[in-house]
Amino acid sequence: MDLQQIKYFLALARELHFWNTAGKMNITQSALSRQIQSLENQLGVQLFERNKRNVKLTATGQFLKEKWEVELSKLEFIHQSARQIQLGESGTITISHPDSISASLMPEILSRISEAFPKLKIKLVQVLYENQQDFLRNYKIDLAITRDINNAKDIQSQKIHTDHLAVVVPADHPYQTPEDLTKETLASQKFILPTNDEGSSYSDIIRRLFHSLENAPEVYLHSEFGSSIIALVRKGLGIAILPDSYVFHEIPGIRFIKLPLETDLYVNWRTEDHNPVLSNVLKLIIP
């Protein structure tokens, strides 16, 4: 068994089609079949159930697919790190960030990185709250910028910025100041809020706000995507509470009413990650 055989297996496990997989891997279909059969013989297991029409993973194949994808990512990360050490300030870094800072903080961060490391490739992604730490641990991302406090021992965090929460309303909404939010006025409002994630410190801030107003609002809809929430507010389907950094998106037809509630931003990375590129980028991000 060698690394290439595992790559053939993972490619076939994704495609579930010998002809398509062989084409993508630049080998013949018969050569791919021999490689898979050899792998099965070496392991003493059946990886695929196949007939003239269909190919599907066995339970054993599914188990190995899930495990090998993670291990291969780790191995490729190690190889990439070795190349980056050899080449110096080059390579690729993958950063996840909330939609709320796409037009505020991220352009400034990317400008600093690009100016300092012009050969560095940057990949930006958005990751659901519940997946952020797993994506870091499995080397799918290198940095995660979040609004949540991290308590994991294998992930290190540093505060980098603070925004305020704001009430987001249509331009013609009667709310004008934070004082307009009262127990009585909130009773007639429908809210469109970010997804209520258990354990999220950001979600806790919003819950504390409503608790202070002695009101449990009627939540019309939850969404992971702030831009979608703002579009619904603009359509007149409700009001929202979001970070005031969304004001940089310059969306007409809505107003932001700044609240005296802060929401912090943190950068998170693997504690034992000694990638020199990561270290250099962190120096540019952390104040």
Coordinates of C-alpha atoms in Angstrom, one line a residue:
M1 CA 0.0 0.0 0.0
D2 CA 1.3 3.4 -0.9
L3 CA 0.1 7.0 -0.8
Q4 CA -0.9 7.0 -4.5
Q5 CA -3.2 4.0 -4.0
I6 CA -4.9 5.9 -1.2
K7 CA -5.4 8.9 -3.5
Y8 CA -6.9 6.6 -6.2
F9 CA -9.2 5.2 -3.6
L10 CA -10.4 8.6 -2.3
A11 CA -10.9 9.9 -5.8
L12 CA -13.1 6.8 -6.7
A13 CA -14.9 7.2 -3.3
R14 CA -15.9 10.7 -4.4
E15 CA -16.8 9.9 -8.0
L16 CA -18.2 6.4 -7.5
H17 CA -17.5 5.9 -11.3
F18 CA -14.4 4.1 -12.6
W19 CA -14.3 5.8 -16.0
N20 CA -14.7 9.3 -14.7
T21 CA -12.2 8.7 -11.9
A22 CA -9.6 7.2 -14.3
G23 CA -9.9 10.3 -16.5
K24 CA -9.4 12.7 -13.7
M25 CA -6.5 10.7 -12.3
N26 CA -4.9 10.4 -15.8
I27 CA -4.7 6.6 -15.8
T28 CA -6.6 3.9 -17.6
Q29 CA -9.7 2.3 -16.2
S30 CA -8.1 -1.1 -16.0
A31 CA -5.0 0.4 -14.2
L32 CA -7.4 2.0 -11.7
S33 CA -9.2 -1.3 -11.1
R34 CA -5.9 -3.0 -10.5
Q35 CA -4.8 -0.4 -8.0
I36 CA -8.1 -0.7 -6.1
Q37 CA -8.0 -4.5 -6.1
S38 CA -4.4 -4.4 -4.9
L39 CA -5.4 -2.1 -2.1
E40 CA -8.3 -4.4 -1.1
N41 CA -6.0 -7.4 -1.1
Q42 CA -3.3 -5.7 1.0
L43 CA -5.9 -4.7 3.6
G44 CA -7.9 -7.8 3.4
V45 CA -11.2 -5.9 3.1
Q46 CA -13.8 -5.0 0.4
L47 CA -13.9 -1.3 -0.2
F48 CA -16.5 -1.1 -2.9
E49 CA -19.6 -3.0 -4.0
R50 CA -19.6 -2.9 -7.8
N51 CA -21.5 -4.4 -10.7
K52 CA -21.9 -3.4 -14.4
R53 CA -24.0 -0.4 -13.5
N54 CA -23.2 0.8 -10.0
V55 CA -20.2 1.5 -7.7
K56 CA -20.8 2.2 -4.0
L57 CA -18.8 2.2 -0.9
T58 CA -19.0 -0.6 1.6
A59 CA -19.3 0.3 5.3
T60 CA -15.5 -0.4 5.6
G61 CA -14.8 1.8 2.6
Q62 CA -16.9 4.6 4.1
F63 CA -14.9 4.3 7.4
L64 CA -11.6 4.5 5.6
K65 CA -12.7 7.3 3.4
E66 CA -13.5 9.5 6.4
K67 CA -10.3 8.6 8.2
W68 CA -7.9 8.8 5.2
E69 CA -9.3 12.2 4.1
V70 CA -8.2 13.7 7.4
E71 CA -4.9 11.9 7.6
L72 CA -4.1 12.8 4.0
S73 CA -4.9 16.4 4.7
K74 CA -2.5 16.4 7.6
L75 CA 0.2 14.7 5.5
E76 CA -0.2 17.2 2.7
F77 CA -0.1 20.0 5.2
I78 CA 3.3 18.6 6.5
H79 CA 4.6 18.4 2.9
Q80 CA 3.4 21.9 2.2
S81 CA 5.0 23.3 5.3
A82 CA 8.3 21.7 4.2
R83 CA 8.0 23.4 0.8
Q84 CA 7.2 26.8 2.5
I85 CA 10.3 26.5 4.7
Q86 CA 12.3 25.8 1.6
L87 CA 10.8 28.6 -0.5
G88 CA 10.5 31.2 2.3
E89 CA 7.5 33.6 2.2
S90 CA 5.3 31.7 -0.2
G91 CA 2.6 29.1 -0.2
T92 CA -1.1 29.2 0.6
I93 CA -3.0 30.2 3.7
T94 CA -6.7 29.6 4.2
I95 CA -8.7 32.0 6.4
S96 CA -12.3 31.7 7.5
H97 CA -14.1 34.8 8.5
P98 CA -17.7 36.0 9.3
D99 CA -19.7 37.7 6.6
S100 CA -20.0 40.8 8.8
I101 CA -16.4 41.9 8.3
S102 CA -16.2 41.2 4.5
A103 CA -16.3 44.9 3.8
S104 CA -14.8 46.3 7.0
L105 CA -11.9 44.5 8.6
M106 CA -11.0 41.9 5.9
P107 CA -9.9 44.4 3.2
E108 CA -7.5 46.0 5.6
I109 CA -6.1 42.6 6.8
L110 CA -5.7 41.4 3.2
S111 CA -4.0 44.6 2.2
R112 CA -1.4 44.1 4.9
I113 CA -0.7 40.5 4.0
S114 CA -0.5 41.2 0.3
E115 CA 1.9 44.1 0.8
A116 CA 4.2 42.1 3.1
F117 CA 4.0 38.7 1.2
P118 CA 3.2 39.3 -2.5
K119 CA 3.8 35.7 -3.4
L120 CA 1.5 34.3 -0.7
K121 CA -1.8 32.9 -2.0
I122 CA -4.8 33.6 0.2
K123 CA -8.0 31.5 0.3
L124 CA -11.0 33.0 2.0
V125 CA -13.9 30.8 3.2
Q126 CA -16.9 31.1 5.5
V127 CA -17.4 28.2 7.9
L128 CA -20.5 27.5 10.1
Y129 CA -19.9 28.1 13.8
E130 CA -20.2 24.4 14.8
N131 CA -17.5 23.4 12.2
Q132 CA -14.9 26.0 12.9
Q133 CA -12.7 24.1 15.4
D134 CA -13.0 20.8 13.4
F135 CA -11.8 22.7 10.3
L136 CA -8.8 24.0 12.2
R137 CA -7.9 20.6 13.7
N138 CA -8.3 18.9 10.3
Y139 CA -6.1 21.4 8.5
K140 CA -9.0 22.6 6.2
I141 CA -8.3 26.1 7.4
D142 CA -5.3 27.8 8.9
L143 CA -6.9 30.8 10.6
A144 CA -10.5 31.3 11.8
I145 CA -11.7 34.8 12.6
T146 CA -14.7 34.5 14.9
R147 CA -16.9 36.4 17.3
D148 CA -16.8 33.5 19.8
I149 CA -14.4 32.9 22.7
N150 CA -12.4 29.8 22.3
N151 CA -11.9 27.4 25.2
A152 CA -10.1 24.5 23.4
K153 CA -6.6 23.7 24.6
D154 CA -5.3 22.8 21.1
I155 CA -6.5 26.0 19.6
Q156 CA -5.0 29.4 20.5
S157 CA -6.9 32.7 20.3
Q158 CA -6.2 36.4 20.4
K159 CA -8.7 39.3 20.3
I160 CA -8.1 41.6 17.3
H161 CA -11.0 44.0 17.1
T162 CA -14.3 45.1 18.6
D163 CA -17.5 46.1 16.9
H164 CA -20.9 47.1 18.4
L165 CA -24.2 45.4 17.8
A166 CA -26.8 47.4 16.0
V167 CA -30.6 47.2 15.4
V168 CA -31.1 46.9 11.6
V169 CA -34.4 48.3 10.4
P170 CA -35.9 49.4 7.1
A171 CA -35.3 53.1 6.3
D172 CA -38.9 54.1 7.1
H173 CA -39.1 52.2 10.4
P174 CA -40.2 54.2 13.5
Y175 CA -37.1 53.2 15.5
Q176 CA -34.6 56.0 15.6
T177 CA -32.5 55.5 18.8
P178 CA -31.6 52.7 21.2
E179 CA -34.1 54.1 23.6
D180 CA -36.9 53.2 21.3
L181 CA -36.3 49.6 22.1
T182 CA -38.5 48.9 25.1
K183 CA -40.5 45.9 26.3
E184 CA -43.6 47.5 24.9
T185 CA -42.4 48.4 21.5
L186 CA -40.6 45.1 20.9
A187 CA -43.8 43.2 21.5
S188 CA -45.0 44.3 18.0
Q189 CA -41.8 43.5 16.2
K190 CA -40.8 40.4 14.2
F191 CA -37.1 39.5 14.4
I192 CA -34.8 37.9 11.9
L193 CA -31.7 36.8 13.8
P194 CA -28.5 34.9 13.3
T195 CA -28.7 31.1 14.0
N196 CA -29.0 30.5 17.7
D197 CA -25.9 28.4 18.3
E198 CA -25.6 26.7 21.7
G199 CA -22.3 27.6 23.4
S200 CA -21.8 30.6 21.1
S201 CA -20.7 33.7 23.1
Y202 CA -22.0 35.9 20.3
S203 CA -25.5 34.3 20.6
D204 CA -25.3 34.9 24.4
I205 CA -24.8 38.6 23.8
I206 CA -28.1 38.8 21.9
R207 CA -29.9 36.7 24.5
R208 CA -28.7 39.0 27.3
L209 CA -30.0 42.0 25.3
F210 CA -33.5 40.7 25.2
H211 CA -33.3 39.5 28.8
S212 CA -32.4 43.1 29.8
L213 CA -35.4 44.4 28.0
E214 CA -37.6 41.7 29.7
N215 CA -38.8 40.5 26.3
A216 CA -38.7 37.3 24.4
P217 CA -39.1 38.5 20.8
E218 CA -41.0 36.7 18.1
V219 CA -38.3 35.3 15.9
Y220 CA -39.6 35.1 12.3
L221 CA -36.5 33.4 10.9
H222 CA -32.9 32.4 11.7
S223 CA -30.1 32.5 9.2
E224 CA -26.3 31.9 9.2
F225 CA -25.9 34.7 6.6
G226 CA -26.0 38.3 7.7
S227 CA -26.3 39.5 4.1
S228 CA -29.5 37.4 3.7
I229 CA -30.9 38.8 6.9
I230 CA -30.2 42.4 5.7
A231 CA -32.0 41.7 2.4
L232 CA -35.0 40.4 4.3
V233 CA -35.0 43.5 6.6
R234 CA -34.9 45.7 3.5
K235 CA -37.9 43.8 2.1
G236 CA -39.8 44.8 5.3
L237 CA -40.1 41.2 6.6
G238 CA -38.7 42.1 10.0
I239 CA -35.9 43.7 11.9
A240 CA -32.6 42.3 13.0
I241 CA -29.7 42.7 15.4
L242 CA -26.3 42.4 13.7
P243 CA -22.7 43.8 14.1
D244 CA -22.5 47.4 13.0
S245 CA -19.7 46.5 10.7
Y246 CA -22.3 45.5 8.1
V247 CA -22.8 49.3 7.5
F248 CA -19.7 49.1 5.3
H249 CA -21.7 47.0 2.9
E250 CA -23.5 50.2 2.0
I251 CA -26.8 48.6 1.3
P252 CA -29.6 51.2 0.6
G253 CA -33.0 51.1 2.2
I254 CA -31.9 50.2 5.7
R255 CA -30.7 51.9 8.8
F256 CA -28.3 50.8 11.6
I257 CA -29.1 51.9 15.1
K258 CA -25.9 51.4 17.2
L259 CA -26.4 49.7 20.6
P260 CA -24.1 50.0 23.6
L261 CA -23.2 46.4 23.3
E262 CA -19.8 45.2 22.1
T263 CA -19.0 42.1 20.1
D264 CA -15.3 41.1 20.0
L265 CA -13.5 39.5 17.1
Y266 CA -10.8 36.8 17.7
V267 CA -8.3 35.1 15.5
N268 CA -7.9 31.4 16.2
W269 CA -5.2 29.0 15.1
R270 CA -3.7 25.5 16.0
T271 CA -1.6 25.8 19.1
E272 CA 1.1 23.4 17.8
D273 CA 1.2 24.8 14.3
H274 CA 4.7 26.1 13.6
N275 CA 4.2 27.0 10.0
P276 CA 6.4 30.0 9.4
V277 CA 3.9 31.6 7.0
L278 CA 1.2 31.4 9.6
S279 CA 3.5 33.0 12.2
N280 CA 4.3 35.9 9.8
V281 CA 0.6 36.5 9.0
L282 CA -0.4 36.5 12.7
K283 CA 2.1 39.2 13.3
L284 CA 0.3 41.3 10.7
I285 CA -3.2 40.6 12.1
I286 CA -2.7 40.7 15.9
P287 CA -2.4 44.3 17.1

